[in-house]
Coordinates of C-alpha atoms in Angstrom, one line a residue:
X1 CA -18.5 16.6 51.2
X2 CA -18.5 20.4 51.1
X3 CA -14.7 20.6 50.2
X4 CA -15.2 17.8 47.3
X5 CA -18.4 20.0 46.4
X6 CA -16.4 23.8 46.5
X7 CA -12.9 21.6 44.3
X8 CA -15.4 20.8 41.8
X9 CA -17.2 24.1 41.3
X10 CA -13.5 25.5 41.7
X11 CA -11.7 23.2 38.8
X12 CA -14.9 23.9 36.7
X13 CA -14.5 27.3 37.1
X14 CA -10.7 26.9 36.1
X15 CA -11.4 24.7 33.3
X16 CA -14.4 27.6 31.7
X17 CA -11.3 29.8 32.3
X18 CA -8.7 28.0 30.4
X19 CA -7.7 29.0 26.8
X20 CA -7.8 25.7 25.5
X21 CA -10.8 25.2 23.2
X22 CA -12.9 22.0 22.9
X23 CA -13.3 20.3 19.6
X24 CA -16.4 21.1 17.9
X25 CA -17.7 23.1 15.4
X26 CA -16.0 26.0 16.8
X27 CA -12.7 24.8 16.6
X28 CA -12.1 23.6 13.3
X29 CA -8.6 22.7 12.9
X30 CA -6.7 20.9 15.5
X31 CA -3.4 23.2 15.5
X32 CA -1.2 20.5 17.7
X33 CA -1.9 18.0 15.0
X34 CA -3.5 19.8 11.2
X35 CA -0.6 21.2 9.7
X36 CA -2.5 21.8 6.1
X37 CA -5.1 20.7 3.9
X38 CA -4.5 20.1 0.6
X39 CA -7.3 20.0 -1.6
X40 CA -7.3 19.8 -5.4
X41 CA -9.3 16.0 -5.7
X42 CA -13.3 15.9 -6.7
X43 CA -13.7 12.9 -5.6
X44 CA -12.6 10.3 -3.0
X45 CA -9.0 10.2 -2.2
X46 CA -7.8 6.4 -1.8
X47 CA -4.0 6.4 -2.4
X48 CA -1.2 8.4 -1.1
X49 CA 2.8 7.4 -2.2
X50 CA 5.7 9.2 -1.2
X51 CA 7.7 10.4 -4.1
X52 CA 10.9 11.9 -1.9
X53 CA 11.5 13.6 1.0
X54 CA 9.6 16.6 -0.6
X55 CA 6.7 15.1 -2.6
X56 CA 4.3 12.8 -2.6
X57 CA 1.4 11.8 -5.1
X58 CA -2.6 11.4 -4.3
X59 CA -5.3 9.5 -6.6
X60 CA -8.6 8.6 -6.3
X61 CA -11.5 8.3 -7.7
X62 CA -11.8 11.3 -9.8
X63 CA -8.8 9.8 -12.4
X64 CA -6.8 12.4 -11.2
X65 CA -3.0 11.7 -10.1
X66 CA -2.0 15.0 -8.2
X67 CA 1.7 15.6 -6.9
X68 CA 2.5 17.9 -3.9
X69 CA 4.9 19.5 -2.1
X70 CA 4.7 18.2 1.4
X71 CA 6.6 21.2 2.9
X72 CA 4.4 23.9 1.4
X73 CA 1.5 22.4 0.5
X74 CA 1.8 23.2 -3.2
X75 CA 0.0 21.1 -5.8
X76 CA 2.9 21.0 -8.3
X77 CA 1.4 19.1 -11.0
X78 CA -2.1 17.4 -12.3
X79 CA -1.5 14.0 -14.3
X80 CA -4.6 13.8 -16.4
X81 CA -4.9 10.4 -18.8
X82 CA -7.1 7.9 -17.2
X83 CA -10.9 8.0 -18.1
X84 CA -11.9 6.1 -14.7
X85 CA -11.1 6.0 -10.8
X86 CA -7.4 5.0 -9.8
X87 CA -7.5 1.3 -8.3
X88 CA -3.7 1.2 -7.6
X89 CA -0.6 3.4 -7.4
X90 CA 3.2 2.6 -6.9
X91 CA 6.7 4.5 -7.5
X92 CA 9.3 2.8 -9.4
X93 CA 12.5 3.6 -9.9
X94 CA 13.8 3.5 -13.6
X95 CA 17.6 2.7 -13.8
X96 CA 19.6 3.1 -16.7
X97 CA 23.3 3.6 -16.5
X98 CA 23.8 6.8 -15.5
X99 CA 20.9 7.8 -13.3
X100 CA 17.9 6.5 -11.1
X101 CA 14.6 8.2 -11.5
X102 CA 11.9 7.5 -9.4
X103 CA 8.1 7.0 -11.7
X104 CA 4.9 6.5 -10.5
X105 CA 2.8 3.7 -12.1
X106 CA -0.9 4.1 -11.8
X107 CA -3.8 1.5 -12.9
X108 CA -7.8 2.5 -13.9
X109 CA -10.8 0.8 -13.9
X110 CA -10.6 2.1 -17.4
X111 CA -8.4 -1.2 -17.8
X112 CA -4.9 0.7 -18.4
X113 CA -1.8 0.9 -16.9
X114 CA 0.1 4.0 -17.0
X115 CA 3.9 4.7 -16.0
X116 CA 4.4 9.0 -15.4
X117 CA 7.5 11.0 -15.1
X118 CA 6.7 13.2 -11.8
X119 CA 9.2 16.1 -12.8
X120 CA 7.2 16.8 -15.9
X121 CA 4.2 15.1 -15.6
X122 CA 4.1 13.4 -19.0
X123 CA 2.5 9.4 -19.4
X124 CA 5.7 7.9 -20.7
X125 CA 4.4 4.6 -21.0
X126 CA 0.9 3.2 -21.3
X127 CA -1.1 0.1 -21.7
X128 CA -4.5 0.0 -23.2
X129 CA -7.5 -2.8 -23.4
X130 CA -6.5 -5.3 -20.6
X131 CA -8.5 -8.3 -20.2
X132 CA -9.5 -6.3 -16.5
X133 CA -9.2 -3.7 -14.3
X134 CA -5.7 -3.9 -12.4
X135 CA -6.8 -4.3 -8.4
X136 CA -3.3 -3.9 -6.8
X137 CA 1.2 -2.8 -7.8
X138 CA 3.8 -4.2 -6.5
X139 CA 7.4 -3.5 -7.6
X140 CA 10.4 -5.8 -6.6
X141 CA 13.2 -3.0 -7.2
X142 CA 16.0 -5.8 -6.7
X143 CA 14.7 -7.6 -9.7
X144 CA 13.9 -4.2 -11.6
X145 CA 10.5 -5.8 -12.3
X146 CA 6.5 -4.9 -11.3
X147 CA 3.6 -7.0 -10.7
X148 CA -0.2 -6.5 -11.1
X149 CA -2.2 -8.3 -9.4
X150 CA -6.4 -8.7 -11.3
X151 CA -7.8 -11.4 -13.3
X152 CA -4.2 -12.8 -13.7
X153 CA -0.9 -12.0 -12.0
X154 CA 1.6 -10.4 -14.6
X155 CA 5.2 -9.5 -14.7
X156 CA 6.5 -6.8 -16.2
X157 CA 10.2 -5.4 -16.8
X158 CA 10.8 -1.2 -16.2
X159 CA 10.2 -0.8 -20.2
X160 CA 6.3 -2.4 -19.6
X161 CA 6.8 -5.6 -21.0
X162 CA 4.8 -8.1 -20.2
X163 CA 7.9 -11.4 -19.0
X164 CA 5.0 -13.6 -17.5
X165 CA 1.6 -14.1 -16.4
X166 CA -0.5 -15.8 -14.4
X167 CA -4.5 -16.7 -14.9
X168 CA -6.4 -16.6 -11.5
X169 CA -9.3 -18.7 -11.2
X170 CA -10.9 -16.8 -8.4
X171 CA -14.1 -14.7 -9.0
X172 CA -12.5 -11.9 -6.9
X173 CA -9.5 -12.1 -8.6
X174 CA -6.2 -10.7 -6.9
X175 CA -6.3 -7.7 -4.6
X176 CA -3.3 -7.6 -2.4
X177 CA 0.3 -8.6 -3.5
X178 CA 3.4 -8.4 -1.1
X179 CA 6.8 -9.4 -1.7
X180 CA 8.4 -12.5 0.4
X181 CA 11.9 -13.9 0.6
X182 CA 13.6 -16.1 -2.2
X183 CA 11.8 -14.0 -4.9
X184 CA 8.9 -15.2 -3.9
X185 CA 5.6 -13.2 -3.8
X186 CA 2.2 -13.8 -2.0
X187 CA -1.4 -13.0 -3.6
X188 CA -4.1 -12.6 -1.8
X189 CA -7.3 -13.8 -3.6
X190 CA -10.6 -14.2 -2.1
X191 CA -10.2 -16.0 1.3
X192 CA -6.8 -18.1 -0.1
X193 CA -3.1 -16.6 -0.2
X194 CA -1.5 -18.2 -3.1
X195 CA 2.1 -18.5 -2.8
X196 CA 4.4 -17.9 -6.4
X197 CA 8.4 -17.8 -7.2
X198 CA 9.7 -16.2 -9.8
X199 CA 12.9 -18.2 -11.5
X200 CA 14.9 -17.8 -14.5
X201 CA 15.8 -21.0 -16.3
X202 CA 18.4 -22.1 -18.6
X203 CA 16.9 -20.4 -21.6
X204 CA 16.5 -17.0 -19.7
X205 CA 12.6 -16.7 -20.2
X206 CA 11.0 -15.6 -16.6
X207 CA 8.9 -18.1 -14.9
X208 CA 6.3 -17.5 -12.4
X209 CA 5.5 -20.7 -10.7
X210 CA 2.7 -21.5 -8.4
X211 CA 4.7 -23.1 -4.8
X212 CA 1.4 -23.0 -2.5
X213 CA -1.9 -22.4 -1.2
X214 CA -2.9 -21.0 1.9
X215 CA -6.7 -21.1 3.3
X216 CA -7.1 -20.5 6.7
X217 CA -9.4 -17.2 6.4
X218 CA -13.2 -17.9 6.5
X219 CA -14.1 -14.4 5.0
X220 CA -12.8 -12.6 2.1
X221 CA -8.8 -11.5 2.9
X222 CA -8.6 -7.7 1.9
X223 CA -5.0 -6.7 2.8
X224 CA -1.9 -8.3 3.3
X225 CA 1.4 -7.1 5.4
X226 CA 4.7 -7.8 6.0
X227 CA 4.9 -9.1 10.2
X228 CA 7.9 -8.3 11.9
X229 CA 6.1 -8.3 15.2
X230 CA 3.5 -9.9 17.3
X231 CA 1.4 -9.3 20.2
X232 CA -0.8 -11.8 22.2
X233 CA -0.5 -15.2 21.6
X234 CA 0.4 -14.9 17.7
X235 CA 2.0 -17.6 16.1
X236 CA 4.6 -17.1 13.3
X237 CA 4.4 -19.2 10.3
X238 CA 7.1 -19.8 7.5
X239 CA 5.3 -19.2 3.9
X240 CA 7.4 -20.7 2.3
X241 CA 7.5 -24.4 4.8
X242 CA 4.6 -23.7 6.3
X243 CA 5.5 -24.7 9.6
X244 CA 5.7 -22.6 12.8
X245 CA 8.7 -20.6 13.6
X246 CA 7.8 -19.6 16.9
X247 CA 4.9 -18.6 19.5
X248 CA 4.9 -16.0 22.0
X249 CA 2.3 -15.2 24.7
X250 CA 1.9 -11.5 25.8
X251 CA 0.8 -10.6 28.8
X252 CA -2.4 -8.1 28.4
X253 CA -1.4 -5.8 31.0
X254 CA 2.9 -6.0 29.0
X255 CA 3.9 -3.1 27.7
X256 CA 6.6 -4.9 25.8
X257 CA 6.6 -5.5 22.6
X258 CA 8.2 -8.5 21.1
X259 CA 9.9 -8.9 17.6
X260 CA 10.2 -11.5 15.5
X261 CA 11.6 -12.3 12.2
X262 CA 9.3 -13.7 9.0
X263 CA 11.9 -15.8 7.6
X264 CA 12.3 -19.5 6.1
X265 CA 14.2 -21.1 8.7

């Protein structure tokens, strides 16, 4: 008892001794893990896109669209055009035949869309007076078209022109979009996912047909991600079939972890 009683008193002692600091108030940045802070926003900071490997853009709820230089820290430019907070952000890459730019295209509760040039940081593009606020981006860069995702799910081409559209009839309307196999998409819209394909037919005019609804969730879905894994007895379904692909029961105390595909088998 007197040993355990003296290696206490003695680690203690080592531990008041060591140069290591606690985290509190007295230690305000966290040197194995803060590298910076970048501050330039007055209000909340919801999005964050990498540009390249040496920017990225932040937005928020202060309208602003800031672009930084990862390495240094450097706020290299301030995109000022929306009146309202930033309710989604993507890049896009513009492709003409001699180069491939990457753009950012922002949306506002100010019911506008916006596409900016981050080497300048000039609005080359802009729409004004939508029906609603835009809730959530999504580009399919194969296609070399963009979705928003509100009231209604639209299309649009790299020179913001509206292909398609979509009404919604939920109350919510969309707030999470993710792009599936087969040029298909999924929308996530109050406690449904809503299943859509986009074709071309005979007479070239984009379609955006409805293939399926999916309402499993009890509560309101608020995100939606692309699964190439699972852990504990997760099944795998196929969107597109809707039938399982395949189950797999994890051990709790496994620390493997097991892949699988999303794919219409």
């Amino acid at each position: 008892m007197l040993r355990w009683i003296l290696g206490s008193r003695e680690a203690q002692s080592a531990l008041e001794k060591s140069s290591v600091l606690c985290i509190g108030e007295e230690q305000p940045q966290n040197c194995f893990t803060e590298l910076q802070v970048l501050k330039g926003h007055f209000d909340i900071v919801r999005f964050l896109v990498q540009i390249d490997d040496f920017r990225c853009a932040s937005a928020g709820d202060d309208g602003l669209v800031l672009v930084w230089n990862t390495e240094t820290g450097e706020k290299l430019l301030e995109l000022r055009g929306h009146s309202q907070q930033i309710t989604a952000i993507t890049t896009f890459k513009c492709r003409n035949a001699l180069t491939t730019q990457t753009m950012l295209i922002t949306a506002s509760s100010d019911r506008s869309l916006s596409l900016w040039d981050p080497d300048t940081g000039n609005r080359v593009q802009t729409i004004a007076d939508l029906h609603s606020s835009v809730k959530c981006l999504l580009v399919l860069e194969r296609l070399c078209l963009w979705l928003s995702g509100g009231e209604e799910l639209c299309v649009w081409n790299q020179d913001f022109q509206l292909q398609c559209h979509q009404p919604n009839p939920s109350d919510t309307g969309i707030i999470a979009l993710i792009e599936l196999p087969k040029n298909c998409v999924a929308a996530a819209m109050d406690k449904e996912i809503v299943i859509y394909r986009l074709t071309v037919p005979a007479d070239s005019v984009l379609c955006l047909t409805e293939m399926q609804r999916l309402s499993d969730h009890r509560d309101q879905i608020r995100a939606l991600i692309n699964v190439n894994a699972v852990g504990s007895g997760l099944y795998v379904y196929s969107v597109l079939t809707k039938t399982v692909l395949a189950y797999r029961k994890v051990a709790h105390d496994s620390n493997v972890l097991h892949t699988m595909l999303l794919s219409d088998r």
